[in-house]
Amino acid sequence: MPKKTILVLLLALLVHVQFLSQTQARTLERFTVRVHVPSIEFPEKENMFSRGNVKGRLSTFVITLTHPGNGDIRIQTKAKTLLDLNASARIAFEVAGYVTFKDMSKYDVKVELETRAKAVGGPSGSAGITIGIIAALLGVQVKQDAAITGTILPDGTIGPVGYVVEKASGVSEAGLASFVIPSIEAGAYMDGLSKHSLSEEIREKYGLKVYEASNVWEAFEYMTGYVLMKPKPETMELNTLTYREILEPEAREMLHKAEESLEALKHKYHFIGRRVKGISGEQLEERISSLERKIEKTNQLITDGKLYSALSYGFQVLLESKQLLEKINYYSTGDSERGKYLGELLRKVESKIEKDYKLVTTESKLESLVQLQCQAAAEERIINAMVLLREAKEKIENGETEEGLNLLVYARERSNTAVWWKNFKEKFEVERGRKINAKLIKSLTDGKKDYANLLAQYLRYLANETEAPEIKEAIYRETEENMEKINEAYERGLYVSALFEALDAISNQNMLMGVLIPVFSRKDFAEKIALKSMEEAAASAELVKENEVEPLLPIFHYEFGSTYLNTSPHIAFEQFTLSILISQELLKIKMLSGGQTSFPEVKPIPLKKEEVEVGIERKRENLFFVEKKVLRDIVIPLICLLIVAVIIKMIKDELRKPKLTFRPDYYSG
């Protein structure tokens, strides 16, 4: 065979081996776990929040994680699947990433459901799917003598399910030893039993070990025998030195403006207000007294170092006093001139918002994550100002003049805060020359937008099963408003704002899922949940700080939530959750942007320092991994080196051969 042909074949072989190496590398990381979950069979007219003649059966989720992947999750089962199962799987996928600090866009998950049921649905399997995905991400197996039931919430809380005792019968019949159920208040309430009687009934009737989990961390321990360690910062106290240095002057400036506006209102009231038609002097005096108390509160918040709350209170005083001033000015105008006055005010506000919108949305270089946070806040507020302006016009057109007037003033002041945030970002020192990747932000926004939309649909599905029309109405209204905010920012191409609006929607919808849990309406229970979230929010913000990113918005929402902890724990819970979500998103953006990060690593630790028994499938998978790893990392590189060496030797041999020259005088023919 000619040597040129041999060279070509060797080169082709080298290319093929390299391709094989890449192919093996892509299929290397695959992990499968099995998670047992009880299901129920019930009459068609029954729903998941009611009790009836139902029977428990054991089903199994076979969860296969593949890396690298594209962030896809697929349900595979012979049974008919309902919307909530697909939604539950997606929520479980997101929660697993949230808990482990993994970038889930790099993984694919296939969820196979082994069940004898003809149709499957209900959210009670979502806790099991979450545990399975986390276990696969961390490389541990789930106990095969245990089952779990529970509804997973976006923040990792395990919510209630129905038919816990009936499901226990299916677990027992399958020969399993233990059963993990939602924590005391939720699970017990849904069954109309106390904590003690619920657990005891299952133990006495079926001989099962019963564990009650309030969140995914507890459930993971019971289902795997491993402790899922949360990443902890070096200190649990927020280091807000930069925050104080920059924000305190701003808070004092806002306080000064609020005091000036209040004084102007008092002056106007004393000289004109008492004689103005349409305004009650007593009501106005009461409003002024309320604003004076808020001024005192603002001063106290500055003293306490709660500077964002001080800004918020100061803005409320500024807004309310200016609304009252405009009201007095409007009624001080003659009847024939009021329409003209209102029209002129409307034109001025429209012109201002249009100008401010151009200023805020003009593309500028975002060179740090703190600038990104400021830009998000600015865009959110200018869009809010535009929405308020539209609402004001509608009110005025419908003859609701006072309400329209208040909304006009609100729109104007909201626009001012948008410009404030736009300018505020320049106060932070940043590393010049680094620009936030716009394509990355767009990609993250797409994912969070889809997730928020999924949660909205899921919530409405769950709300349809409740017997409280006021809760259903509130959920439909709030989920619709959430998606409108996201979509408006997204359609305008304001992806930074859309991303943070989506995080806001997710935290709100997480709280609304809690509202569906009856015990969550109890203030003591809500305070308990909020306190846990508060601790986690502080830790998450400090982790961001340790990674050299100023956690501006996480601190703002943490602080804002803390002011509501004693009065409105549900609002506090929502704000703490939002703080956590923003912290994690900031860490993710820095990591994906190529920045240096000490990104938190979540590690499973065996209980009592003992190895947890793993299944045969995992051992086989390990052997498969070892064979693939040896092939990819040792055998294939050696083959490539050998081929290259042969090619080099052949080329050298060709070059060393003496060159033959054709000479005509030697030609004898």
XYZ file of C-alpha atoms in Angstrom:
669
model
C 0.000 0.000 0.000
C 1.437 3.438 -0.936
C 2.755 5.393 2.024
C 0.630 8.427 1.144
C -2.461 6.260 1.481
C -1.229 4.999 4.844
C -0.720 8.597 6.036
C -4.227 9.553 4.969
C -5.685 6.543 6.773
C -3.722 7.316 9.941
C -4.914 10.913 9.907
C -8.495 9.748 9.386
C -8.076 7.320 12.299
C -6.736 10.139 14.486
C -9.768 12.319 13.712
C -12.106 9.388 14.377
C -10.469 8.616 17.721
C -10.697 12.263 18.781
C -14.398 12.283 17.835
C -14.891 9.062 19.783
C -13.179 10.684 22.772
C -15.542 13.653 22.656
C -18.554 11.361 22.262
C -17.482 9.291 25.274
C -16.949 12.460 27.286
C -20.483 13.669 26.549
C -22.088 10.392 27.601
C -19.876 9.895 30.641
C -21.929 11.485 33.389
C -25.195 9.634 33.797
C -26.711 8.674 37.128
C -29.930 6.840 37.911
C -31.827 6.675 41.206
C -35.136 5.136 42.213
C -37.507 6.920 44.599
C -40.614 5.261 45.989
C -43.724 7.424 46.308
C -47.212 6.305 47.316
C -50.095 7.164 45.044
C -53.835 6.829 45.519
C -56.760 5.569 43.526
C -59.899 7.564 44.113
C -63.312 8.087 42.534
C -63.375 10.537 39.649
C -65.456 13.107 41.562
C -63.027 13.258 44.461
C -60.225 15.840 44.565
C -56.887 15.948 46.332
C -58.155 18.134 49.179
C -61.077 15.874 50.110
C -61.394 12.463 51.745
C -63.230 9.524 50.334
C -63.018 5.822 49.610
C -59.462 5.744 48.306
C -56.759 3.086 48.227
C -53.020 3.602 48.523
C -50.555 2.012 46.075
C -46.812 2.285 45.725
C -45.327 3.896 42.629
C -41.682 4.497 41.787
C -39.903 7.358 40.068
C -36.834 6.243 38.123
C -34.812 9.416 37.710
C -31.911 9.582 35.265
C -29.642 12.616 35.287
C -27.413 13.307 32.289
C -24.549 15.790 32.084
C -23.857 17.734 29.976
C -27.415 18.546 28.970
C -29.674 21.411 27.937
C -31.846 21.962 31.029
C -34.577 19.620 29.772
C -36.827 17.479 31.946
C -38.961 14.736 30.468
C -41.755 12.637 31.981
C -42.127 9.085 30.730
C -44.943 6.794 31.830
C -47.635 4.614 30.343
C -50.214 6.302 32.550
C -51.975 9.473 31.499
C -50.257 12.513 33.055
C -51.983 15.697 34.198
C -50.660 19.262 34.099
C -49.649 19.252 37.740
C -47.293 16.276 37.370
C -45.339 18.001 34.616
C -45.344 21.234 36.595
C -44.281 19.379 39.745
C -41.340 17.840 37.894
C -40.183 21.230 36.593
C -40.476 22.793 40.056
C -38.531 19.850 41.492
C -35.849 20.383 38.829
C -35.531 24.080 39.728
C -35.554 23.427 43.489
C -32.787 20.843 43.091
C -30.630 23.491 41.425
C -31.598 26.024 44.087
C -30.625 23.651 46.907
C -27.356 22.386 45.384
C -26.210 25.649 43.736
C -25.959 23.790 40.416
C -26.474 25.373 37.003
C -29.359 23.192 35.862
C -29.115 24.395 32.267
C -26.211 21.928 31.982
C -28.268 18.880 32.972
C -31.087 16.828 31.502
C -33.446 14.755 33.618
C -35.689 11.903 32.572
C -38.387 10.912 35.060
C -39.920 7.501 34.454
C -42.942 6.649 36.546
C -43.554 2.995 37.277
C -47.168 2.695 38.397
C -50.257 0.557 37.972
C -52.479 3.634 37.882
C -54.238 4.536 34.628
C -53.852 8.272 35.260
C -51.427 10.132 37.523
C -51.598 13.656 38.883
C -51.532 15.696 42.049
C -48.510 17.476 43.539
C -47.696 14.902 46.228
C -44.964 13.231 44.150
C -42.966 16.441 43.730
C -41.001 16.016 46.975
C -39.901 12.556 45.817
C -38.795 13.858 42.405
C -36.841 16.644 44.104
C -35.045 14.226 46.422
C -34.222 11.975 43.466
C -32.746 14.785 41.352
C -30.686 16.116 44.274
C -29.390 12.626 45.018
C -28.399 12.167 41.377
C -26.673 15.564 41.314
C -24.656 14.687 44.413
C -23.974 11.059 43.475
C -25.787 9.229 46.267
C -28.559 6.663 46.224
C -31.986 6.859 47.800
C -32.999 4.229 50.355
C -35.042 1.485 48.758
C -36.919 0.627 51.955
C -38.403 4.132 52.297
C -41.110 6.154 50.556
C -41.977 9.853 50.627
C -45.019 12.008 49.971
C -45.188 15.813 49.934
C -45.725 18.898 47.817
C -42.541 20.807 47.033
C -42.612 24.604 47.140
C -40.118 26.729 45.170
C -38.155 27.611 48.330
C -37.674 23.949 49.307
C -40.507 23.808 51.833
C -42.501 20.578 51.825
C -46.199 21.345 51.864
C -49.241 19.220 52.658
C -50.900 16.391 50.794
C -54.092 14.467 51.283
C -54.703 10.844 52.263
C -51.486 10.363 54.244
C -52.872 7.399 56.189
C -54.282 5.782 53.036
C -50.945 6.217 51.278
C -49.240 4.553 54.217
C -51.249 1.415 53.457
C -49.677 1.254 49.999
C -46.199 1.713 51.494
C -46.830 -1.094 53.981
C -48.269 -3.494 51.409
C -45.130 -3.043 49.289
C -43.022 -4.226 52.238
C -41.187 -0.954 52.892
C -39.943 -0.010 56.361
C -40.268 3.782 56.603
C -42.444 6.621 55.344
C -41.528 10.328 55.122
C -44.534 12.656 55.324
C -44.966 16.457 55.423
C -44.236 18.108 58.725
C -46.561 18.267 61.649
C -48.866 21.177 61.085
C -49.463 20.691 57.366
C -49.833 16.932 57.162
C -51.791 16.666 60.390
C -54.207 19.441 59.461
C -55.071 17.938 56.114
C -56.002 14.681 57.782
C -57.941 16.329 60.583
C -55.577 14.797 63.126
C -53.005 16.055 65.551
C -49.314 15.420 65.024
C -49.187 12.672 67.581
C -52.307 10.837 66.392
C -51.288 10.963 62.725
C -47.859 9.444 63.276
C -49.112 7.012 65.869
C -51.987 5.823 63.717
C -49.619 4.956 60.863
C -47.157 3.251 63.216
C -49.816 1.244 65.021
C -51.813 0.299 61.940
C -48.944 -0.515 59.550
C -45.788 -0.835 61.689
C -43.927 1.792 59.650
C -41.240 4.163 60.871
C -42.694 7.620 60.288
C -40.556 10.712 59.724
C -41.994 14.192 59.347
C -40.066 16.641 57.162
C -40.733 20.369 56.889
C -38.278 20.980 54.055
C -36.165 19.253 51.434
C -33.042 19.227 53.627
C -34.781 17.170 56.311
C -36.415 14.882 53.757
C -33.077 14.236 52.029
C -31.583 13.038 55.304
C -34.455 10.634 55.968
C -34.501 9.310 52.395
C -30.750 8.856 51.853
C -29.046 8.649 55.229
C -26.952 11.673 54.282
C -27.009 15.173 55.742
C -27.402 17.766 53.007
C -25.104 20.500 54.260
C -26.101 24.051 53.435
C -23.237 26.376 52.452
C -22.528 28.812 55.262
C -20.681 32.114 55.130
C -17.858 32.918 57.515
C -20.174 35.205 59.449
C -23.967 35.208 59.734
C -24.089 38.973 60.247
C -24.429 41.038 57.108
C -21.389 43.181 56.434
C -23.072 46.385 55.261
C -20.192 48.857 55.517
C -20.297 49.909 51.852
C -24.062 49.799 51.988
C -24.157 52.239 54.926
C -21.516 54.587 53.535
C -23.346 55.000 50.241
C -26.972 54.724 51.306
C -27.072 56.741 54.536
C -26.582 60.120 52.770
C -29.308 59.111 50.294
C -31.689 58.187 53.123
C -31.050 61.513 54.855
C -31.608 63.369 51.586
C -34.938 61.574 51.106
C -35.889 62.434 54.694
C -35.067 66.086 54.033
C -37.236 66.153 50.890
C -40.085 64.454 52.757
C -39.877 67.001 55.595
C -39.913 69.909 53.118
C -42.915 68.465 51.299
C -44.767 67.929 54.569
C -44.035 71.488 55.680
C -45.339 72.791 52.327
C -48.524 70.777 52.884
C -48.990 72.189 56.384
C -48.496 75.709 55.096
C -51.008 75.188 52.296
C -53.505 73.635 54.672
C -53.374 76.456 57.224
C -53.938 79.152 54.612
C -56.214 77.412 52.100
C -57.077 73.851 53.043
C -59.883 74.550 55.524
C -61.803 76.529 52.929
C -61.456 74.076 50.043
C -64.535 72.199 48.884
C -64.186 68.422 48.832
C -61.616 68.193 51.635
C -62.504 67.527 55.255
C -60.315 69.508 57.628
C -60.419 66.737 60.235
C -59.391 64.093 57.738
C -56.554 66.245 56.458
C -55.294 66.913 59.980
C -55.384 63.191 60.666
C -53.362 62.501 57.483
C -50.799 65.137 58.438
C -50.434 63.577 61.911
C -49.897 60.177 60.295
C -47.185 61.611 58.031
C -45.451 63.209 61.029
C -45.320 59.808 62.711
C -43.792 58.351 59.542
C -41.137 61.085 59.621
C -40.261 60.006 63.160
C -40.182 56.380 62.000
C -37.874 57.320 59.127
C -35.475 59.004 61.551
C -35.469 55.940 63.778
C -34.810 53.605 60.846
C -31.783 55.676 59.834
C -30.503 55.490 63.416
C -31.030 51.710 63.408
C -29.153 51.365 60.116
C -32.216 50.173 58.189
C -31.519 52.558 55.384
C -33.582 51.072 52.579
C -36.613 50.989 54.873
C -35.864 54.611 55.745
C -35.822 55.459 52.040
C -39.125 53.652 51.605
C -40.802 55.423 54.532
C -39.404 58.770 53.426
C -40.749 58.196 49.918
C -44.199 57.386 51.342
C -44.242 60.711 53.198
C -43.071 62.542 50.087
C -45.683 60.854 47.889
C -48.653 61.247 50.236
C -47.872 64.874 51.027
C -47.559 65.723 47.310
C -50.799 63.917 46.536
C -52.569 65.974 49.187
C -50.952 69.165 47.875
C -52.190 68.438 44.346
C -55.626 67.678 45.725
C -55.734 71.035 47.498
C -54.469 72.815 44.370
C -57.094 71.078 42.254
C -60.011 71.988 44.528
C -58.626 75.494 45.026
C -59.075 76.062 41.308
C -62.444 77.347 40.118
C -64.938 74.796 38.807
C -64.483 75.970 35.226
C -60.671 75.777 35.440
C -60.288 72.345 37.002
C -60.426 70.481 33.697
C -57.686 72.684 32.317
C -55.582 72.224 35.468
C -55.921 68.445 35.295
C -55.136 68.360 31.573
C -51.983 70.437 32.068
C -50.825 68.195 34.912
C -51.442 65.127 32.754
C -49.361 66.555 29.877
C -46.483 67.411 32.212
C -46.448 63.927 33.752
C -46.626 62.278 30.314
C -43.742 64.382 29.048
C -41.644 63.672 32.127
C -42.174 59.905 32.019
C -41.377 59.794 28.301
C -38.134 61.689 28.908
C -37.188 59.567 31.928
C -37.950 56.359 30.041
C -35.425 57.298 27.343
C -32.859 58.146 30.014
C -33.336 54.913 31.960
C -33.517 52.549 28.996
C -30.728 54.087 26.904
C -28.239 51.272 26.540
C -25.286 51.791 28.821
C -22.369 49.601 29.732
C -23.064 47.537 32.849
C -19.644 46.792 34.277
C -20.592 45.152 37.554
C -23.334 43.187 39.227
C -24.156 46.103 41.508
C -24.804 48.218 38.405
C -26.967 45.396 37.080
C -29.061 45.513 40.266
C -29.464 49.286 40.026
C -30.451 49.045 36.369
C -33.049 46.396 37.194
C -34.550 48.624 39.896
C -34.569 51.649 37.549
C -36.256 49.767 34.701
C -38.820 48.228 37.040
C -39.811 51.655 38.374
C -40.056 53.411 35.022
C -42.317 50.639 33.712
C -44.362 50.918 36.900
C -44.656 54.687 36.283
C -45.985 54.029 32.775
C -48.543 51.558 34.105
C -49.661 54.057 36.763
C -50.008 56.715 34.068
C -52.281 54.445 32.020
C -54.401 53.700 35.078
C -54.622 57.419 35.884
C -55.929 58.196 32.393
C -58.562 55.458 32.698
C -59.740 56.807 36.061
C -59.970 60.365 34.759
C -61.860 59.247 31.636
C -64.305 57.336 33.859
C -64.932 60.421 35.989
C -62.960 59.144 39.016
C -60.988 62.384 39.225
C -59.536 62.130 42.750
C -58.247 58.608 42.190
C -56.869 59.638 38.809
C -55.133 62.629 40.398
C -53.498 60.442 43.040
C -52.279 58.006 40.390
C -50.848 60.854 38.295
C -48.774 62.092 41.224
C -47.705 58.531 42.024
C -46.615 58.003 38.407
C -44.573 61.215 38.475
C -42.813 60.360 41.741
C -42.239 56.775 40.645
C -40.530 58.106 37.536
C -38.278 60.198 39.793
C -37.212 57.077 41.680
C -36.344 55.384 38.368
C -33.938 58.209 37.554
C -32.582 58.027 41.117
C -31.709 54.355 40.644
C -30.169 55.062 37.236
C -27.842 57.628 38.821
C -27.298 55.605 41.993
C -25.328 52.910 40.173
C -22.536 55.397 39.460
C -21.802 55.688 43.174
C -20.220 52.238 43.298
C -16.635 51.604 42.313
C -16.413 48.882 39.695
C -13.773 46.992 37.795
C -13.634 48.846 34.502
C -13.478 47.006 31.210
C -15.743 44.105 32.161
C -19.214 44.147 30.679
C -22.192 42.037 31.754
C -23.009 39.652 28.915
C -26.374 40.703 27.448
C -26.930 37.305 25.806
C -26.429 35.592 29.160
C -29.005 37.876 30.817
C -31.469 37.177 28.000
C -30.946 33.428 28.389
C -31.437 33.534 32.171
C -34.510 35.728 31.725
C -36.066 33.247 29.299
C -35.637 30.449 31.833
C -37.011 32.374 34.818
C -39.876 33.789 32.766
C -40.931 30.281 31.718
C -40.590 29.053 35.303
C -42.720 31.916 36.672
C -45.363 31.211 34.027
C -45.359 27.519 34.921
C -45.789 28.351 38.610
C -48.706 30.648 37.733
C -50.474 27.863 35.829
C -49.715 25.383 38.591
C -51.084 27.706 41.270
C -54.302 28.216 39.346
C -54.668 24.474 38.984
C -54.278 24.041 42.746
C -56.574 27.000 43.447
C -59.351 25.329 41.460
C -59.283 22.499 43.997
C -59.874 24.765 46.997
C -63.249 25.489 48.518
C -62.373 29.112 49.358
C -63.425 31.412 46.486
C -61.604 34.427 47.954
C -58.276 32.539 47.876
C -58.896 31.379 44.321
C -59.729 34.927 43.233
C -56.610 36.349 44.916
C -54.365 33.725 43.305
C -55.784 34.323 39.835
C -55.434 38.094 40.235
C -51.875 38.081 41.585
C -50.513 35.511 39.138
C -51.990 37.520 36.260
C -50.420 40.733 37.555
C -47.072 38.991 38.002
C -46.981 37.768 34.405
C -48.136 41.151 33.054
C -45.138 42.841 34.719
C -42.696 40.286 33.338
C -44.178 40.350 29.846
C -44.253 44.148 29.628
C -40.550 44.411 30.478
C -39.670 41.477 28.213
C -41.598 42.788 25.213
C -39.827 46.139 25.552
C -36.481 44.344 25.441
C -35.704 45.285 29.063
C -34.357 41.848 29.960
C -32.587 42.953 33.137
C -35.871 44.195 34.557
C -37.757 41.150 33.246
C -35.294 38.822 35.016
C -35.775 40.497 38.389
C -39.537 40.772 37.864
C -39.565 37.018 37.270
C -37.682 36.443 40.544
C -40.214 38.697 42.273
C -43.067 36.679 40.755
C -41.499 33.376 41.843
C -41.143 34.571 45.446
C -44.725 35.859 45.435
C -46.064 32.610 43.997
C -44.055 30.651 46.550
C -45.882 32.594 49.262
C -49.234 32.011 47.520
C -48.580 28.269 47.552
C -48.197 28.638 51.294
C -51.575 30.377 51.441
C -53.121 27.150 50.133
C -51.881 25.470 53.315
C -54.586 26.262 55.901
C -52.169 26.281 58.835
C -50.076 28.945 57.065
C -52.827 31.457 57.883
C -51.913 31.123 61.558
C -49.624 34.005 62.484
C -47.406 31.945 64.805
C -46.770 29.355 62.085
C -46.112 32.040 59.446
C -43.651 33.776 61.798
C -41.806 30.513 62.313
C -41.446 29.977 58.551
C -40.453 33.620 58.011
C -37.721 33.413 60.682
C -36.154 30.419 58.948
C -36.217 32.279 55.651
C -34.710 35.322 57.335
C -31.684 33.335 58.498
C -31.192 31.843 55.056
C -31.544 35.256 53.384
C -28.822 36.709 55.611
C -26.533 33.754 54.866
C -27.164 33.975 51.119
C -26.447 37.719 51.009
C -23.237 37.226 52.962
C -22.130 34.512 50.503
C -22.618 37.037 47.710
C -20.532 39.545 49.690
C -17.758 36.999 50.193
C -17.660 36.549 46.410
C -16.847 40.270 46.051
C -20.290 41.298 44.854
C -22.263 44.008 46.648
C -25.621 42.339 47.522
C -27.544 45.577 47.216
C -31.018 44.258 46.393
C -30.711 41.144 48.608
C -29.960 43.437 51.567
C -32.805 45.769 50.608
C -35.364 42.957 50.520
C -33.912 41.338 53.656
C -34.218 44.620 55.503
C -37.675 45.333 54.089
C -38.856 41.885 55.172
C -37.496 42.335 58.692
C -39.686 45.431 59.186
C -42.783 43.287 58.516
C -41.736 40.267 60.567
C -43.931 41.041 63.584
C -46.873 42.635 61.770
C -47.184 40.772 58.444
C -45.075 37.586 58.485
C -46.440 36.531 55.077
C -44.991 39.660 53.475
C -41.758 39.133 55.423
C -41.561 35.543 54.166
C -42.041 36.691 50.572
C -39.352 39.376 50.887
C -36.829 37.002 52.463
C -37.469 34.466 49.712
C -36.896 37.157 47.077
C -33.653 38.147 48.792
C -32.451 34.532 48.600
C -33.432 34.165 44.944
C -31.607 37.360 43.946
C -28.490 36.303 45.871
C -28.377 32.999 44.053
C -28.966 34.646 40.690
C -26.107 37.082 41.279
C -23.761 34.220 42.112
C -24.891 32.342 39.021
C -24.365 35.359 36.741
C -20.869 35.909 38.099
C -19.982 32.252 37.665
C -21.382 32.046 34.123
C -19.672 35.320 33.204
C -16.301 33.776 33.948
C -15.711 35.738 37.133
C -13.621 34.321 39.970
C -16.016 32.808 42.491
C -15.778 30.647 45.573
C -19.082 29.166 44.477
C -20.747 27.234 47.300
C -20.323 23.479 47.088
C -23.066 21.390 48.646
C -21.770 18.048 49.881
C -23.716 15.101 51.296
C -22.242 13.827 54.559
C -23.023 10.265 55.751
C -24.838 10.096 59.072
C -22.680 8.810 61.938
C -19.721 8.619 59.525
C -21.047 5.343 58.133
C -21.284 4.513 54.442
C -24.851 4.319 53.244
C -25.693 1.123 51.426
C -26.128 1.621 47.695
C -28.014 -0.469 45.163
C -26.675 -2.854 42.521
C -27.638 -0.378 39.803
C -25.341 2.267 41.296
C -22.443 -0.231 41.488
C -22.942 -1.149 37.865
C -23.133 2.528 37.008
C -19.841 3.087 38.834
C -18.153 0.343 36.842
C -19.570 1.836 33.654
C -18.190 5.230 34.675
C -14.738 3.782 35.453
C -14.560 1.995 32.105
C -15.610 5.150 30.276
C -13.221 7.304 32.290
C -10.254 4.973 31.648
C -11.144 4.861 27.962
C -11.447 8.634 27.704
C -8.583 9.742 29.961
C -5.946 7.021 29.388
C -6.514 4.666 26.464
C -7.672 7.159 23.834
C -4.894 9.729 24.548
C -2.281 6.929 24.320
C -3.691 5.774 20.971
C -3.628 9.358 19.689
C 0.011 9.793 20.787
C 0.962 6.518 19.117
C -0.698 7.520 15.837
C 0.993 10.934 15.896
C 4.383 9.293 16.586
C 3.933 6.916 13.626
C 2.964 9.784 11.319
C 5.980 11.856 12.403
C 8.339 8.883 11.871
C 6.935 8.224 8.380
C 7.362 11.878 7.420
C 10.963 11.894 8.710
C 11.755 8.698 6.801
C 10.439 10.272 3.619
C 12.576 13.375 4.129
C 15.769 11.346 4.735
C 15.535 9.412 1.436
C 17.972 10.602 -1.343
C 16.261 12.546 -4.087
C 16.425 10.956 -7.613
C 17.014 13.346 -10.496
C 16.081 12.416 -14.078
C 19.040 12.923 -16.433
C 18.473 12.629 -20.240
C 22.044 11.410 -21.053
C 21.423 8.234 -19.058
C 18.430 7.468 -21.159
C 19.217 4.474 -23.380
C 15.941 3.931 -25.115
